[in-house]
Coordinates of C-alpha atoms and ligand atoms in Angstrom, one line a residue:
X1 CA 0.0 0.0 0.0
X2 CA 1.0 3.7 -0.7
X3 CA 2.8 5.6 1.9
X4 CA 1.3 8.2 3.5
X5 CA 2.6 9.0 6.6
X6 CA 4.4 12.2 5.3
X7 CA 1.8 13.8 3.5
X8 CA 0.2 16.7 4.5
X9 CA -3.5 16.9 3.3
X10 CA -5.0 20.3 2.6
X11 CA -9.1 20.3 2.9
X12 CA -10.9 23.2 0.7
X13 CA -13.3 24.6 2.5
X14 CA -12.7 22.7 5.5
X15 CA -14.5 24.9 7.9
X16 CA -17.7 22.3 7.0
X17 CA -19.1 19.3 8.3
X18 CA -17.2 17.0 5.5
X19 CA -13.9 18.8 5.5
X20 CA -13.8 19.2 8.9
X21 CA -14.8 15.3 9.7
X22 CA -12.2 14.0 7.5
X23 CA -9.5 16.7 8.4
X24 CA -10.3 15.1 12.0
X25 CA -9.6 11.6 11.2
X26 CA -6.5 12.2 9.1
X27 CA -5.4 14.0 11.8
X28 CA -5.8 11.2 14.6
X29 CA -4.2 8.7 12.2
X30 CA -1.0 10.6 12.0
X31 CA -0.9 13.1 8.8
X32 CA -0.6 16.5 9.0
X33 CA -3.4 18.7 7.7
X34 CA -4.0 22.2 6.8
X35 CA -7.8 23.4 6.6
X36 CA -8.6 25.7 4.2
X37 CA -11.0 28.6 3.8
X38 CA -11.9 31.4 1.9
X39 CA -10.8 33.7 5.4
X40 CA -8.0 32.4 6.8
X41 CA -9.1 33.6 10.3
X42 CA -12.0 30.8 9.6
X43 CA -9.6 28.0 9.1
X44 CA -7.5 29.3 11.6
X45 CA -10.1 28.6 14.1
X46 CA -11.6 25.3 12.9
X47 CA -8.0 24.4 13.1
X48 CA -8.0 25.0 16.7
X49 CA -11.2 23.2 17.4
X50 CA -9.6 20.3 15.7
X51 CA -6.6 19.9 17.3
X52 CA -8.5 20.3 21.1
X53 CA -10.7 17.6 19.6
X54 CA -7.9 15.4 18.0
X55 CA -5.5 16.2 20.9
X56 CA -2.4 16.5 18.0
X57 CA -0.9 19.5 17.1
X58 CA 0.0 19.1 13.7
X59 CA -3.6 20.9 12.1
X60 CA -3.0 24.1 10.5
X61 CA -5.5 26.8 8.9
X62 CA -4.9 29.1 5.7
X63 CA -6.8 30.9 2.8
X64 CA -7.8 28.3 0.7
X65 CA -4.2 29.3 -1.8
X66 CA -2.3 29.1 0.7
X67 CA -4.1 25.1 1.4
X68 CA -3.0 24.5 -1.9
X69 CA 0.4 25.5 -2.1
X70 CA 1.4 23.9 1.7
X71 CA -0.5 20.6 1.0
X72 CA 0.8 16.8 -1.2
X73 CA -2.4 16.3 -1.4
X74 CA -6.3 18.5 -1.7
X75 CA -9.4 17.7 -1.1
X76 CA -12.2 19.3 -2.6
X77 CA -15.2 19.8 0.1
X78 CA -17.1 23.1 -1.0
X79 CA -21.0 22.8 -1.9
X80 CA -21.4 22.5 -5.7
X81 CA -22.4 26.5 -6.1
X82 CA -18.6 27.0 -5.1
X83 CA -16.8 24.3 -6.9
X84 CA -15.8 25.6 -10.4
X85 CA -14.9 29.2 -9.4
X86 CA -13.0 28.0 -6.6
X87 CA -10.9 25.3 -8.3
X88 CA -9.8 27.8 -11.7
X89 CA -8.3 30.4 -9.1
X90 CA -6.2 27.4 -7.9
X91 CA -5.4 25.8 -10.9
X92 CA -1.7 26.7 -10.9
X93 CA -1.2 26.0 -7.0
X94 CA -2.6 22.7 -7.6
X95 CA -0.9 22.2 -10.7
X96 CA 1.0 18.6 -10.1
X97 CA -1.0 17.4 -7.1
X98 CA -3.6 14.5 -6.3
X99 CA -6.5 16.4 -5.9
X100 CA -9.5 14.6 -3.9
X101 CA -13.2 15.8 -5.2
X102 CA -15.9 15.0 -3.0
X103 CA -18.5 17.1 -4.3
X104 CA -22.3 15.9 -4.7
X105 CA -23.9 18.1 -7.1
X106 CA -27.2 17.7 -5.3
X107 CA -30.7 19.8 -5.3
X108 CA -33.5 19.4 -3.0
X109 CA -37.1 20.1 -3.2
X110 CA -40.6 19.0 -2.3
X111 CA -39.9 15.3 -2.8
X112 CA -36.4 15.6 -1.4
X113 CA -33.0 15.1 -2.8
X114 CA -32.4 14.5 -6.5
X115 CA -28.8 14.8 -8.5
X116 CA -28.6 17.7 -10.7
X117 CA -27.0 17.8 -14.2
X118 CA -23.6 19.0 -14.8
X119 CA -22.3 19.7 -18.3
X120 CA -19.0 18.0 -17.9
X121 CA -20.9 14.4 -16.6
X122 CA -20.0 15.0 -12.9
X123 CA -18.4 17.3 -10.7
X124 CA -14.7 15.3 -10.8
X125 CA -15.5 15.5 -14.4
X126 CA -15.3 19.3 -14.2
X127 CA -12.3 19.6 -11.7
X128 CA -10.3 17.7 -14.3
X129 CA -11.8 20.0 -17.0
X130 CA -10.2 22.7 -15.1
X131 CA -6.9 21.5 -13.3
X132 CA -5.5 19.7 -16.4
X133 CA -2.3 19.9 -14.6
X134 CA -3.5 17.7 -11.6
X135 CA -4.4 14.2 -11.0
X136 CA -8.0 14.3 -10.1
X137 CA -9.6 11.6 -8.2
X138 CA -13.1 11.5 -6.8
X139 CA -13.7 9.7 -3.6
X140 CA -15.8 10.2 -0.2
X141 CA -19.2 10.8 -1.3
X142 CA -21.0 8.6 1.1
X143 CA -19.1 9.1 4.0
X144 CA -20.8 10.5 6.9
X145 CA -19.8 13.7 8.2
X146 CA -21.9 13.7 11.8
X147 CA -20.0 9.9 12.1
X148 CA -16.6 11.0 10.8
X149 CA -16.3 14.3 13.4
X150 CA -17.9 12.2 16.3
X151 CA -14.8 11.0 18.4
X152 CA -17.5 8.3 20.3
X153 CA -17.9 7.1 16.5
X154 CA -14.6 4.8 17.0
X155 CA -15.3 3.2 13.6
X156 CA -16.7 4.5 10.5
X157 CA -18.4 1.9 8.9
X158 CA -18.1 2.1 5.0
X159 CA -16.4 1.5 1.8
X160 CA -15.2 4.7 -0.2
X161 CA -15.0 4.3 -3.8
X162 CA -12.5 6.0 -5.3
X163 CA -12.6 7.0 -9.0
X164 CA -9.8 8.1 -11.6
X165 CA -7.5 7.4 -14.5
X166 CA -4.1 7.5 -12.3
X167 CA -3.1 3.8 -10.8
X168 CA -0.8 5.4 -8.1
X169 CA -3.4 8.3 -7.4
X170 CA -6.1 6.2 -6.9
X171 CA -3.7 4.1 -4.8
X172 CA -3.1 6.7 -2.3
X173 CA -6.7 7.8 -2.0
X174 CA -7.3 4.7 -1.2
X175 CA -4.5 4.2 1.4
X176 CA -6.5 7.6 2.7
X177 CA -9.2 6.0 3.1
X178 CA -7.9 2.7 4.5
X179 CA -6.4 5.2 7.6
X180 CA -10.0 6.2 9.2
X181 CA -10.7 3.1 11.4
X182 CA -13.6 1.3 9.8
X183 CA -13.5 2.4 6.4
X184 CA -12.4 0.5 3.1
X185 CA -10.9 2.5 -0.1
X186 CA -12.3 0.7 -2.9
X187 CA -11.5 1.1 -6.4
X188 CA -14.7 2.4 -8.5
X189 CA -13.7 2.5 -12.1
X190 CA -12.7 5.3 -13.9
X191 CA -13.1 9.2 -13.4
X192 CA -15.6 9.5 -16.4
X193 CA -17.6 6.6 -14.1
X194 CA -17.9 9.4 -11.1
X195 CA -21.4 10.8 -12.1
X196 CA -23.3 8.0 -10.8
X197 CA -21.2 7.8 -7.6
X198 CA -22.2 11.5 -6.8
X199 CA -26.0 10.9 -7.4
X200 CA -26.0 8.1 -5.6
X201 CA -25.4 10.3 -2.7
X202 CA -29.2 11.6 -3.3
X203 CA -30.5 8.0 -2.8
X204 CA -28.4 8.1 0.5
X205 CA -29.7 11.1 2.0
X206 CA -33.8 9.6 1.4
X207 CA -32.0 6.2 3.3
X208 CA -31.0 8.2 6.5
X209 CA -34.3 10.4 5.9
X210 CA -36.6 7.7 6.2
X211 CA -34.4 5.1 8.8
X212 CA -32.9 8.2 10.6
X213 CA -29.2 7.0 9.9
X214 CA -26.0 8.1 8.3
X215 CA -26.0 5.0 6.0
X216 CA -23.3 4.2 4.3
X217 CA -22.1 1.7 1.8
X218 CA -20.1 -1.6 1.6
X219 CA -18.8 -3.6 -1.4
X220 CA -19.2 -7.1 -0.7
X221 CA -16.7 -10.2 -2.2
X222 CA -13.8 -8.0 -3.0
Ligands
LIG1 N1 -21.9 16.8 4.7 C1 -21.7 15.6 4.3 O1 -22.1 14.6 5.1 C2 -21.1 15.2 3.0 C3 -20.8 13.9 2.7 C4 -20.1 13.6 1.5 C5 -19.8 14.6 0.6 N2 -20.1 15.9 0.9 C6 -19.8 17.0 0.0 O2 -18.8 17.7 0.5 C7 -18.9 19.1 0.2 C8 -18.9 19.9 1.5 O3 -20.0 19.5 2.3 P1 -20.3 20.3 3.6 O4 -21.5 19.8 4.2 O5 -19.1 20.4 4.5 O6 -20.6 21.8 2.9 P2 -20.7 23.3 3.5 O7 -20.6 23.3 5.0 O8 -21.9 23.9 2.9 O9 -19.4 24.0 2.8 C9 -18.1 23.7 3.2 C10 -17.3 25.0 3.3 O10 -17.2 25.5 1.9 C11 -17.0 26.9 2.0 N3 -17.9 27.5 1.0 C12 -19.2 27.8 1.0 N4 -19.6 28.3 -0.1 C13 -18.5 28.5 -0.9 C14 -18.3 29.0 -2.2 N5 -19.4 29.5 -2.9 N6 -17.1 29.0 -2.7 C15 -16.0 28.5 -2.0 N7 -16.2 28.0 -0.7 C16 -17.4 28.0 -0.2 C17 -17.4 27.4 3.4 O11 -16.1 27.7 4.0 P3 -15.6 29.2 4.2 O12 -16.8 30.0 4.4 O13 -14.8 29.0 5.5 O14 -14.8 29.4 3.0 C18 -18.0 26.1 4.0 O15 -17.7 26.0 5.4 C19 -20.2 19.2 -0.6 O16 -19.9 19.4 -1.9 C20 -20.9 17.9 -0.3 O17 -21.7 17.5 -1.5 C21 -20.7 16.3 2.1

């Protein structure tokens, strides 16, 4: 399996539930992680909160350029609205680098939540549409973030899929995922494949609607 322990993660818009859940966890398990924002004295102080929670030190918080230059490796965790805009003012900083996208382009209404369209096939889709100097992968749709920031939640029970065209890339995303006790990084097919993955999320959300959960997922004999 990939090595990880020296990376240092960076988490766009990490100030939320999902950034801030799996900033948490990466933290525990060893790596060092710098939350991003788009005001660094927001990430500055969901970096605190994190390492009083973790109980590590090594959790820092900067503008969301700043993420991107300090960090090996970015994920993606800003609602949909936010997504493209965000990721073309980074393209250079994130020129090189695995890039994580985690984004469900979701809408809601009356009969609850339903997967939009998206010109490019899927949010991943666009990220590599617009960082052609990265290696885009798409991975922790389905992962709960009420479980993930929950330190009486000792295991996260899932499988992540993780989507893209880059072996090694999609090795180390998985090796991410493989460091938050309970979960499994699976490989799901190829980045063009990632549409389906993020809509999926919409039959998710009615699951833990109607069972009042956090469901997540598991692959079964792999
Ligand atoms: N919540 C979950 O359980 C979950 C699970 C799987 C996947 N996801 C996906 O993960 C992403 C983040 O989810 P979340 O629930 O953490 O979302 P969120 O709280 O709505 O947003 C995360 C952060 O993004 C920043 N942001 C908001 N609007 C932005 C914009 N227009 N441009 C750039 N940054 C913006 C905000 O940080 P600043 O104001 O500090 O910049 C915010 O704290 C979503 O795309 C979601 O589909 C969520």
């Amino acid at each position: 399996m990939t090595e990880i322990g020296e990376l240092t993660v960076g988490v766009l818009g990490g100030t939320g539930p999902q950034g801030k859940g799996l900033a948490y966890r990466w933290a525990k398990a060893g790596l060092k992680v710098v939350i991003g924002s788009r005001a660094a004295e927001r990430a500055e102080a969901t970096a605190g909160e994190l390492r009083e929670l973790a109980g590590v030190g090594h959790i820092a918080g900067a503008d969301n350029l700043e993420c991107a230059r300090q960090a090996d490796v970015v994920l993606v965790a800003v609602p949909w609205d936010g997504h493209g805009a965000l990721l073309e003012s980074l393209r250079e900083a994130l020129a090189g680098k695995i890039v994580i996208d985690c984004v469900n382009p979701l809408g809601f209404d009356k009969q609850g939540p339903f997967a939009l369209p998206v010109e490019e096939g899927s949010a991943a889709q666009q990220a590599e549409a617009l960082l052609p100097e990265s290696r885009v992968t798409a991975a922790f749709h389905h992962v709960s973030a009420v479980h993930l920031v929950d330190p009486e939640v000792a295991e996260v029970q899932t499988d992540v899929l993780v989507l893209g065209d880059d072996r090694e890339a999609t090795d180390l995303v998985r090796a991410l995922a493989d460091a938050i006790p309970g979960v499994r990084g699976v490989f799901g097919g190829r980045l063009r494949n990632a549409g389906q993955v993020e809509a999926l999320t919409a039959n998710l959300i009615a699951i833990n609607r109607r069972y009042k959960a956090h469901a997540g997922l598991r692959v079964t004999d792999i």
